[in-house]
Structure formats: C-alpha cells, structure tokens
C-alpha cells in the first residue's frame, strides 16, 4: 500500500482520547482546507458534533455515539444501579435525538444500553468497563465490515471502469476503506485504476469537500461534477456503475441516502447503468417495511440560501425545502452490497436471508 493510500484509509476520524475520557473526531466541516481534531467531553458537544455534521456518515455517527455514551457513563454520579440506568437512558435519548435518519445512531446506542441492562447485577464500575469494550467492538466490527463490503463491491467492477458516486461514503464516514468508496480504494491498493465522478452533493457539499479530497489524496483519478451533470457524464458513456452508501435500508430494499441519490438512480436506469448501494448490516432497519417508514431529516433553509457563499444567494425570507436524504426505490437498485454478501432482487427475500 502506498503511503498516500494509507493516509486516507487509516485516518483516525473517530477515536477515544488517550485517557479514555473524551471522544476525538476530525471536524469534517473544516475539510479539505484544515485538518482539525476536536475533543468532545460534554454531552452538548457530542450532540452538536453529530447535528452539525462535524462527524457524519452513518457508520461514523454510530461509532461516535458509542464512544460518547461510554464517556458520559463514566461521568454519571449515581448512588445505585437504578439511578445509573436512569441517567444513562436520559443521555442516550439526548444523543439519539441529534439526527433522525441514519439508523446506525440508534443501533449503536441500543447496543450500548443492552450492556447496561444485561449486567444489572454487576457494579457500576464493571458496567462502565464493559461499555468501553462494547464501543471498541462496534468500531472494530465496522473496520471488518467495510473491508468485506469493499471485497464484495470490487467483484462488480473491472479495471478502467468509470464510477459515479454521490455524497461521501469513504473512510471519513466509516472506518478504514469506507463502503461506496471501499472497492475503489481496495482496487487501487491492488493496482487497479478507476475513473471516479463525484457529485458535489448540494447543499452541504460532502462530495466536493470530502469525496474528491479522499480520492485525490489516495491517488485515484477523480473528477468533481455538480449534481446536475450526472446525466451528461452517463450519456457520454463515462460511467459503468454507480456506487452509493446508505443511511437506512428498509426490509423491502428501499434505501435512504443523501438527498439526490434517488435522482442518480433514476438516471442510471434510463442509461442502463447498474446502480449499487453499499452498506453494512448495521444500516438495515427491518422494522421499516418500506422506505415510507423512514424519517427524513429536514434541515435549516440557511444551508441552501447562504452557507458556503460570501453573501446570501437568495432572499432571506424566500421559502426553502431542505430534506437531507431521499429514499431510492428498491426497483431502481441493481444490488445491495453488505459485508455478508451481495443481495439481489427480490430484496424482501435476500434481505431476510441476511438476518436469518
Ligand atoms: O448527511 P450525511 O453527510 O451524514 O449523509 C451521509 C450519507 O448520506 C452517506 O452516504 C451515508 O451515511 C453512508 S456513509 C458510509
């Protein structure tokens, strides 16, 4: 592996501080211009980091939440287990309310809560120790899942292919290789070359700020395009596959991902290009029967009107609609790549088999 590639895939985007008392993250809102690490001690800072997308990407949010609730559990001063559990649950609900769509947030927090409830007979000190182990396990598992997804995804493309991606599902959003970018980074490691087209991903520009940064730094041929240019690059014959991540996958294969993803899938269908969703099983939510059940985060209109501009680009009081995600209908998805293997339609059957 080249040093450049290693620096991308082994970035410490989320970690526990050396003394174990805080969560250390790379502030993704400062990239690509500044690499700034933030140390989060307080619940409000942890909530804010997730809400403000300083840490973002479904798996990274889950990992950050797991370390965060561990750090907060260390701070609880309770006379007995009942008091400890009550305060733990209060903090858990607070962190869980920071963003609604990526299921990894509640998935990780629920896993952490189970450690507390399953060990009620142990001392609080022991429970806190087990929480640290569980958070580390969630992180380690994500590393393994991303690598397995990358291996499976790599079987779907060949040397020289053009790949279109939307938003950012690379190492910053996950652990190590990432999901949608994983096969490209792994392929690069093995001497393969891809031509990647990265949608800039309005309004928060994860594609421009993060995906093109990661791929360029890794030495992968990346071309940044505005979201409305996806059609022309497909028409030009430059795209052999679309790779995107996911924030919540329903039991029927409908997949929520960054706003604009479903438009890419519709275009891909028109141009007969395979459209792949890549994500770990921690991003599946079988309690959602279809995408209709997935809550879509609505964000501040200011992100459309003025963020990233020197001056507002629209009138201050103009009405804006700013959903952070959309749901791609399962009928538009060629396959869903997980760490356990590749799911093909009919998804209700192939997804159920994954969890059997
Ligand atoms: O709002 P964001 O930046 O957190 O949205 C992230 C995405 O939509 C990613 O594609 C998804 O979380 C998968 S990350 C592996």
GROMACS .gro file of C-alpha atoms and ligand atoms in nm:
model
  371
    1UNK     CA    1   0.000   0.000   0.000
    2UNK     CA    2   0.136   0.344  -0.090
    3UNK     CA    3   0.180   0.595   0.191
    4UNK     CA    4  -0.077   0.824   0.026
    5UNK     CA    5  -0.337   0.548   0.026
    6UNK     CA    6  -0.254   0.452   0.382
    7UNK     CA    7  -0.302   0.809   0.499
    8UNK     CA    8  -0.654   0.805   0.355
    9UNK     CA    9  -0.765   0.460   0.471
   10UNK     CA   10  -0.605   0.474   0.816
   11UNK     CA   11  -0.724   0.819   0.915
   12UNK     CA   12  -0.838   0.841   1.279
   13UNK     CA   13  -1.175   1.002   1.210
   14UNK     CA   14  -1.331   0.891   1.540
   15UNK     CA   15  -1.140   0.761   1.842
   16UNK     CA   16  -1.134   0.756   2.217
   17UNK     CA   17  -0.888   1.002   2.374
   18UNK     CA   18  -0.577   0.852   2.532
   19UNK     CA   19  -0.714   0.891   2.884
   20UNK     CA   20  -1.044   0.737   2.772
   21UNK     CA   21  -1.245   1.035   2.897
   22UNK     CA   22  -1.337   1.201   2.567
   23UNK     CA   23  -1.412   1.134   2.203
   24UNK     CA   24  -1.169   1.274   1.947
   25UNK     CA   25  -1.301   1.341   1.597
   26UNK     CA   26  -1.180   1.506   1.282
   27UNK     CA   27  -1.401   1.807   1.222
   28UNK     CA   28  -1.534   1.716   0.877
   29UNK     CA   29  -1.686   2.062   0.832
   30UNK     CA   30  -1.330   2.205   0.816
   31UNK     CA   31  -1.207   1.972   0.543
   32UNK     CA   32  -1.049   1.984   0.292
   33UNK     CA   33  -0.873   2.306   0.386
   34UNK     CA   34  -0.795   2.240   0.751
   35UNK     CA   35  -0.744   1.917   0.941
   36UNK     CA   36  -0.873   2.000   1.286
   37UNK     CA   37  -0.928   1.750   1.566
   38UNK     CA   38  -1.197   1.815   1.825
   39UNK     CA   39  -1.202   1.663   2.172
   40UNK     CA   40  -1.556   1.611   2.297
   41UNK     CA   41  -1.611   1.582   2.673
   42UNK     CA   42  -1.964   1.714   2.722
   43UNK     CA   43  -2.295   1.572   2.601
   44UNK     CA   44  -2.383   1.904   2.435
   45UNK     CA   45  -2.059   1.898   2.232
   46UNK     CA   46  -2.121   1.538   2.126
   47UNK     CA   47  -2.478   1.622   2.020
   48UNK     CA   48  -2.357   1.930   1.835
   49UNK     CA   49  -2.080   1.737   1.656
   50UNK     CA   50  -2.338   1.497   1.512
   51UNK     CA   51  -2.606   1.760   1.444
   52UNK     CA   52  -2.360   1.997   1.273
   53UNK     CA   53  -2.207   1.710   1.067
   54UNK     CA   54  -1.865   1.757   1.223
   55UNK     CA   55  -1.884   1.381   1.241
   56UNK     CA   56  -2.107   1.236   0.971
   57UNK     CA   57  -2.176   0.930   0.761
   58UNK     CA   58  -2.400   0.661   0.909
   59UNK     CA   59  -2.132   0.422   1.047
   60UNK     CA   60  -1.912   0.704   1.183
   61UNK     CA   61  -2.213   0.856   1.362
   62UNK     CA   62  -2.280   0.517   1.526
   63UNK     CA   63  -1.919   0.475   1.636
   64UNK     CA   64  -1.906   0.831   1.771
   65UNK     CA   65  -2.232   0.777   1.963
   66UNK     CA   66  -2.099   0.455   2.118
   67UNK     CA   67  -1.779   0.620   2.242
   68UNK     CA   68  -1.979   0.926   2.352
   69UNK     CA   69  -2.226   0.735   2.567
   70UNK     CA   70  -1.934   0.546   2.723
   71UNK     CA   71  -1.764   0.875   2.814
   72UNK     CA   72  -2.089   1.012   2.955
   73UNK     CA   73  -2.147   0.692   3.153
   74UNK     CA   74  -1.807   0.746   3.321
   75UNK     CA   75  -1.930   1.084   3.439
   76UNK     CA   76  -2.254   0.959   3.598
   77UNK     CA   77  -2.267   1.002   3.972
   78UNK     CA   78  -2.535   0.766   4.094
   79UNK     CA   79  -2.592   0.605   4.432
   80UNK     CA   80  -2.714   0.278   4.283
   81UNK     CA   81  -2.784   0.088   3.961
   82UNK     CA   82  -3.135   0.233   3.922
   83UNK     CA   83  -3.001   0.588   3.933
   84UNK     CA   84  -2.721   0.497   3.692
   85UNK     CA   85  -2.961   0.338   3.442
   86UNK     CA   86  -3.199   0.636   3.455
   87UNK     CA   87  -2.921   0.886   3.385
   88UNK     CA   88  -2.768   0.661   3.117
   89UNK     CA   89  -3.104   0.642   2.938
   90UNK     CA   90  -3.154   1.017   2.962
   91UNK     CA   91  -2.814   1.079   2.797
   92UNK     CA   92  -2.880   0.807   2.540
   93UNK     CA   93  -3.209   0.965   2.434
   94UNK     CA   94  -3.043   1.304   2.410
   95UNK     CA   95  -2.768   1.178   2.177
   96UNK     CA   96  -3.022   0.976   1.980
   97UNK     CA   97  -3.222   1.291   1.905
   98UNK     CA   98  -2.928   1.458   1.727
   99UNK     CA   99  -3.019   1.322   1.381
  100UNK     CA  100  -3.311   1.101   1.275
  101UNK     CA  101  -3.233   0.920   0.950
  102UNK     CA  102  -2.914   0.712   0.987
  103UNK     CA  103  -3.021   0.408   1.187
  104UNK     CA  104  -2.662   0.341   1.298
  105UNK     CA  105  -2.709   0.608   1.564
  106UNK     CA  106  -2.991   0.429   1.749
  107UNK     CA  107  -2.845   0.088   1.658
  108UNK     CA  108  -2.517   0.168   1.836
  109UNK     CA  109  -2.685   0.337   2.133
  110UNK     CA  110  -2.925   0.043   2.177
  111UNK     CA  111  -2.632  -0.196   2.175
  112UNK     CA  112  -2.466   0.011   2.446
  113UNK     CA  113  -2.787   0.020   2.653
  114UNK     CA  114  -2.816  -0.358   2.634
  115UNK     CA  115  -2.476  -0.385   2.802
  116UNK     CA  116  -2.615  -0.185   3.093
  117UNK     CA  117  -2.943  -0.376   3.126
  118UNK     CA  118  -2.786  -0.720   3.079
  119UNK     CA  119  -2.536  -0.658   3.358
  120UNK     CA  120  -2.755  -0.506   3.630
  121UNK     CA  121  -2.606  -0.749   3.883
  122UNK     CA  122  -2.256  -0.608   3.831
  123UNK     CA  123  -2.101  -0.300   3.991
  124UNK     CA  124  -2.128   0.033   3.809
  125UNK     CA  125  -1.752   0.032   3.766
  126UNK     CA  126  -1.768  -0.306   3.595
  127UNK     CA  127  -2.056  -0.193   3.372
  128UNK     CA  128  -1.860   0.114   3.264
  129UNK     CA  129  -1.566  -0.113   3.177
  130UNK     CA  130  -1.795  -0.331   2.967
  131UNK     CA  131  -1.932  -0.022   2.790
  132UNK     CA  132  -1.582   0.071   2.683
  133UNK     CA  133  -1.530  -0.281   2.544
  134UNK     CA  134  -1.861  -0.266   2.355
  135UNK     CA  135  -1.781   0.071   2.196
  136UNK     CA  136  -1.443  -0.062   2.084
  137UNK     CA  137  -1.617  -0.373   1.947
  138UNK     CA  138  -1.863  -0.161   1.746
  139UNK     CA  139  -1.566   0.025   1.598
  140UNK     CA  140  -1.361  -0.290   1.526
  141UNK     CA  141  -1.660  -0.460   1.365
  142UNK     CA  142  -1.707  -0.161   1.136
  143UNK     CA  143  -1.347  -0.188   1.020
  144UNK     CA  144  -1.406  -0.554   0.930
  145UNK     CA  145  -1.745  -0.484   0.768
  146UNK     CA  146  -1.603  -0.208   0.548
  147UNK     CA  147  -1.323  -0.434   0.428
  148UNK     CA  148  -1.567  -0.716   0.348
  149UNK     CA  149  -1.801  -0.474   0.164
  150UNK     CA  150  -1.502  -0.347  -0.033
  151UNK     CA  151  -1.408  -0.702  -0.135
  152UNK     CA  152  -1.762  -0.783  -0.248
  153UNK     CA  153  -1.801  -0.449  -0.425
  154UNK     CA  154  -1.477  -0.497  -0.613
  155UNK     CA  155  -1.620  -0.808  -0.783
  156UNK     CA  156  -1.880  -0.584  -0.953
  157UNK     CA  157  -1.635  -0.362  -1.143
  158UNK     CA  158  -1.326  -0.400  -1.357
  159UNK     CA  159  -1.002  -0.219  -1.414
  160UNK     CA  160  -1.053   0.109  -1.602
  161UNK     CA  161  -1.425   0.145  -1.520
  162UNK     CA  162  -1.587   0.483  -1.464
  163UNK     CA  163  -1.780   0.502  -1.137
  164UNK     CA  164  -2.021   0.773  -1.028
  165UNK     CA  165  -2.072   0.834  -0.658
  166UNK     CA  166  -2.291   1.071  -0.458
  167UNK     CA  167  -2.219   1.224  -0.117
  168UNK     CA  168  -1.936   1.067   0.083
  169UNK     CA  169  -1.917   0.706   0.190
  170UNK     CA  170  -1.543   0.676   0.232
  171UNK     CA  171  -1.305   0.638   0.528
  172UNK     CA  172  -1.419   0.965   0.688
  173UNK     CA  173  -1.778   0.841   0.701
  174UNK     CA  174  -1.689   0.496   0.833
  175UNK     CA  175  -1.373   0.312   0.932
  176UNK     CA  176  -1.078   0.242   0.708
  177UNK     CA  177  -1.190   0.173   0.348
  178UNK     CA  178  -1.546   0.302   0.368
  179UNK     CA  179  -1.844   0.149   0.191
  180UNK     CA  180  -1.916   0.304  -0.152
  181UNK     CA  181  -1.555   0.417  -0.188
  182UNK     CA  182  -1.417   0.096  -0.038
  183UNK     CA  183  -1.394  -0.109  -0.359
  184UNK     CA  184  -1.219   0.182  -0.532
  185UNK     CA  185  -0.960   0.221  -0.255
  186UNK     CA  186  -0.908  -0.154  -0.229
  187UNK     CA  187  -0.880  -0.183  -0.607
  188UNK     CA  188  -0.624   0.097  -0.609
  189UNK     CA  189  -0.426  -0.090  -0.344
  190UNK     CA  190  -0.420  -0.387  -0.583
  191UNK     CA  191  -0.301  -0.183  -0.878
  192UNK     CA  192  -0.636  -0.120  -1.047
  193UNK     CA  193  -0.727   0.219  -1.190
  194UNK     CA  194  -1.075   0.370  -1.189
  195UNK     CA  195  -1.212   0.699  -1.316
  196UNK     CA  196  -1.444   0.831  -1.048
  197UNK     CA  197  -1.701   1.106  -1.093
  198UNK     CA  198  -1.801   1.262  -0.762
  199UNK     CA  199  -2.124   1.459  -0.739
  200UNK     CA  200  -2.058   1.773  -0.536
  201UNK     CA  201  -2.373   1.692  -0.330
  202UNK     CA  202  -2.564   2.011  -0.259
  203UNK     CA  203  -2.625   2.171  -0.019
  204UNK     CA  204  -2.352   2.059   0.224
  205UNK     CA  205  -2.102   1.955  -0.045
  206UNK     CA  206  -1.987   1.624   0.103
  207UNK     CA  207  -1.885   1.515  -0.249
  208UNK     CA  208  -1.678   1.826  -0.316
  209UNK     CA  209  -1.530   1.869   0.029
  210UNK     CA  210  -1.477   1.506   0.129
  211UNK     CA  211  -1.508   1.252  -0.155
  212UNK     CA  212  -1.293   1.433  -0.409
  213UNK     CA  213  -1.045   1.512  -0.128
  214UNK     CA  214  -1.017   1.148  -0.016
  215UNK     CA  215  -0.989   1.004  -0.366
  216UNK     CA  216  -0.748   1.267  -0.491
  217UNK     CA  217  -0.529   1.220  -0.185
  218UNK     CA  218  -0.532   0.844  -0.243
  219UNK     CA  219  -0.409   0.893  -0.599
  220UNK     CA  220  -0.738   0.787  -0.763
  221UNK     CA  221  -0.847   0.963  -1.082
  222UNK     CA  222  -1.142   1.171  -0.957
  223UNK     CA  223  -1.346   1.432  -1.142
  224UNK     CA  224  -1.574   1.658  -0.944
  225UNK     CA  225  -1.907   1.743  -1.107
  226UNK     CA  226  -2.211   1.943  -0.998
  227UNK     CA  227  -2.512   1.728  -0.916
  228UNK     CA  228  -2.692   1.833  -1.233
  229UNK     CA  229  -2.408   1.698  -1.450
  230UNK     CA  230  -2.464   1.332  -1.366
  231UNK     CA  231  -2.684   1.284  -1.672
  232UNK     CA  232  -2.431   1.413  -1.922
  233UNK     CA  233  -2.143   1.201  -1.791
  234UNK     CA  234  -2.370   0.896  -1.810
  235UNK     CA  235  -2.480   0.988  -2.162
  236UNK     CA  236  -2.116   1.035  -2.265
  237UNK     CA  237  -2.057   0.670  -2.179
  238UNK     CA  238  -1.814   0.752  -1.899
  239UNK     CA  239  -1.998   0.567  -1.623
  240UNK     CA  240  -2.004   0.187  -1.595
  241UNK     CA  241  -2.153   0.172  -1.244
  242UNK     CA  242  -2.292   0.393  -0.967
  243UNK     CA  243  -2.175   0.325  -0.609
  244UNK     CA  244  -2.354   0.497  -0.321
  245UNK     CA  245  -2.378   0.449   0.054
  246UNK     CA  246  -2.692   0.431   0.267
  247UNK     CA  247  -2.831   0.563   0.593
  248UNK     CA  248  -3.120   0.321   0.645
  249UNK     CA  249  -3.230   0.027   0.434
  250UNK     CA  250  -3.588  -0.097   0.474
  251UNK     CA  251  -3.692  -0.463   0.467
  252UNK     CA  252  -3.801  -0.435   0.102
  253UNK     CA  253  -3.468  -0.284  -0.013
  254UNK     CA  254  -3.578   0.081  -0.029
  255UNK     CA  255  -3.267   0.273   0.074
  256UNK     CA  256  -3.238   0.619   0.229
  257UNK     CA  257  -2.921   0.806   0.141
  258UNK     CA  258  -2.808   1.164   0.088
  259UNK     CA  259  -3.057   1.386  -0.093
  260UNK     CA  260  -3.015   1.345  -0.468
  261UNK     CA  261  -2.932   0.975  -0.458
  262UNK     CA  262  -3.271   0.868  -0.592
  263UNK     CA  263  -3.229   1.107  -0.886
  264UNK     CA  264  -2.897   0.941  -0.971
  265UNK     CA  265  -3.069   0.600  -0.959
  266UNK     CA  266  -3.344   0.719  -1.195
  267UNK     CA  267  -3.082   0.848  -1.439
  268UNK     CA  268  -2.882   0.525  -1.414
  269UNK     CA  269  -3.193   0.325  -1.503
  270UNK     CA  270  -3.251   0.549  -1.806
  271UNK     CA  271  -2.896   0.494  -1.931
  272UNK     CA  272  -2.894   0.124  -1.838
  273UNK     CA  273  -2.611   0.163  -1.587
  274UNK     CA  274  -2.603  -0.064  -1.279
  275UNK     CA  275  -2.681   0.120  -0.956
  276UNK     CA  276  -2.531  -0.031  -0.641
  277UNK     CA  277  -2.600   0.057  -0.277
  278UNK     CA  278  -2.320  -0.044  -0.038
  279UNK     CA  279  -2.365  -0.061   0.338
  280UNK     CA  280  -2.312  -0.272   0.649
  281UNK     CA  281  -2.597  -0.472   0.804
  282UNK     CA  282  -2.591  -0.218   1.090
  283UNK     CA  283  -2.758   0.020   0.841
  284UNK     CA  284  -3.056  -0.210   0.781
  285UNK     CA  285  -3.374  -0.149   0.974
  286UNK     CA  286  -3.618  -0.434   0.929
  287UNK     CA  287  -3.873  -0.254   1.147
  288UNK     CA  288  -3.918  -0.028   0.843
  289UNK     CA  289  -4.118  -0.236   0.599
  290UNK     CA  290  -4.064   0.014   0.316
  291UNK     CA  291  -3.896   0.350   0.265
  292UNK     CA  292  -4.225   0.515   0.365
  293UNK     CA  293  -4.139   0.429   0.725
  294UNK     CA  294  -3.802   0.609   0.720
  295UNK     CA  295  -3.794   0.951   0.882
  296UNK     CA  296  -3.625   1.208   0.659
  297UNK     CA  297  -3.427   1.480   0.833
  298UNK     CA  298  -3.526   1.835   0.740
  299UNK     CA  299  -3.253   2.094   0.785
  300UNK     CA  300  -3.215   2.469   0.813
  301UNK     CA  301  -3.304   2.661   0.493
  302UNK     CA  302  -2.994   2.874   0.552
  303UNK     CA  303  -2.789   2.579   0.426
  304UNK     CA  304  -2.941   2.638   0.081
  305UNK     CA  305  -2.964   3.017   0.088
  306UNK     CA  306  -2.628   3.119   0.227
  307UNK     CA  307  -2.395   2.853   0.357
  308UNK     CA  308  -2.063   2.846   0.168
  309UNK     CA  309  -2.138   3.177  -0.008
  310UNK     CA  310  -1.976   3.507   0.077
  311UNK     CA  311  -2.318   3.669   0.055
  312UNK     CA  312  -2.663   3.505   0.063
  313UNK     CA  313  -2.759   3.376  -0.282
  314UNK     CA  314  -3.132   3.406  -0.221
  315UNK     CA  315  -3.362   3.644  -0.042
  316UNK     CA  316  -3.354   3.595   0.334
  317UNK     CA  317  -3.725   3.517   0.356
  318UNK     CA  318  -3.759   3.302   0.044
  319UNK     CA  319  -3.918   2.966   0.117
  320UNK     CA  320  -3.680   2.667   0.103
  321UNK     CA  321  -3.728   2.293   0.134
  322UNK     CA  322  -3.416   2.123   0.263
  323UNK     CA  323  -3.453   1.746   0.313
  324UNK     CA  324  -3.115   1.589   0.396
  325UNK     CA  325  -3.200   1.248   0.249
  326UNK     CA  326  -3.423   1.077  -0.002
  327UNK     CA  327  -3.529   0.718  -0.048
  328UNK     CA  328  -3.427   0.525  -0.358
  329UNK     CA  329  -3.697   0.281  -0.456
  330UNK     CA  330  -3.575  -0.080  -0.448
  331UNK     CA  331  -3.684  -0.125  -0.809
  332UNK     CA  332  -3.403   0.110  -0.914
  333UNK     CA  333  -3.130  -0.074  -0.721
  334UNK     CA  334  -2.931  -0.340  -0.909
  335UNK     CA  335  -2.783  -0.489  -0.591
  336UNK     CA  336  -2.713  -0.406  -0.227
  337UNK     CA  337  -2.359  -0.490  -0.117
  338UNK     CA  338  -2.317  -0.583   0.250
  339UNK     CA  339  -2.036  -0.738   0.450
  340UNK     CA  340  -2.224  -1.070   0.440
  341UNK     CA  341  -2.253  -1.074   0.064
  342UNK     CA  342  -2.443  -0.916  -0.226
  343UNK     CA  343  -2.823  -0.900  -0.213
  344UNK     CA  344  -3.012  -0.912  -0.542
  345UNK     CA  345  -3.385  -0.869  -0.602
  346UNK     CA  346  -3.629  -0.975  -0.477
  347UNK     CA  347  -3.494  -0.786  -0.178
  348UNK     CA  348  -3.760  -0.888   0.071
  349UNK     CA  349  -3.623  -1.242   0.036
  350UNK     CA  350  -3.249  -1.170   0.001
  351UNK     CA  351  -3.250  -0.921   0.291
  352UNK     CA  352  -3.450  -1.155   0.517
  353UNK     CA  353  -3.191  -1.426   0.438
  354UNK     CA  354  -2.911  -1.194   0.555
  355UNK     CA  355  -3.061  -1.173   0.902
  356UNK     CA  356  -3.163  -1.536   0.938
  357LIG     O1  357  -2.568   1.396   0.600
  357LIG     P1  358  -2.455   1.299   0.592
  357LIG     O2  359  -2.332   1.358   0.534
  357LIG     O3  360  -2.431   1.230   0.723
  357LIG     O4  361  -2.507   1.187   0.490
  357LIG     C1  362  -2.424   1.078   0.469
  357LIG     C2  363  -2.470   0.987   0.361
  357LIG     O5  364  -2.575   1.003   0.303
  357LIG     C3  365  -2.380   0.869   0.334
  357LIG     O6  366  -2.389   0.830   0.201
  357LIG     C4  367  -2.423   0.752   0.423
  357LIG     O7  368  -2.429   0.790   0.556
  357LIG     C5  369  -2.332   0.636   0.410
  357LIG     S1  370  -2.173   0.664   0.479
  357LIG     C6  371  -2.093   0.517   0.461
   0.00000   0.00000   0.00000
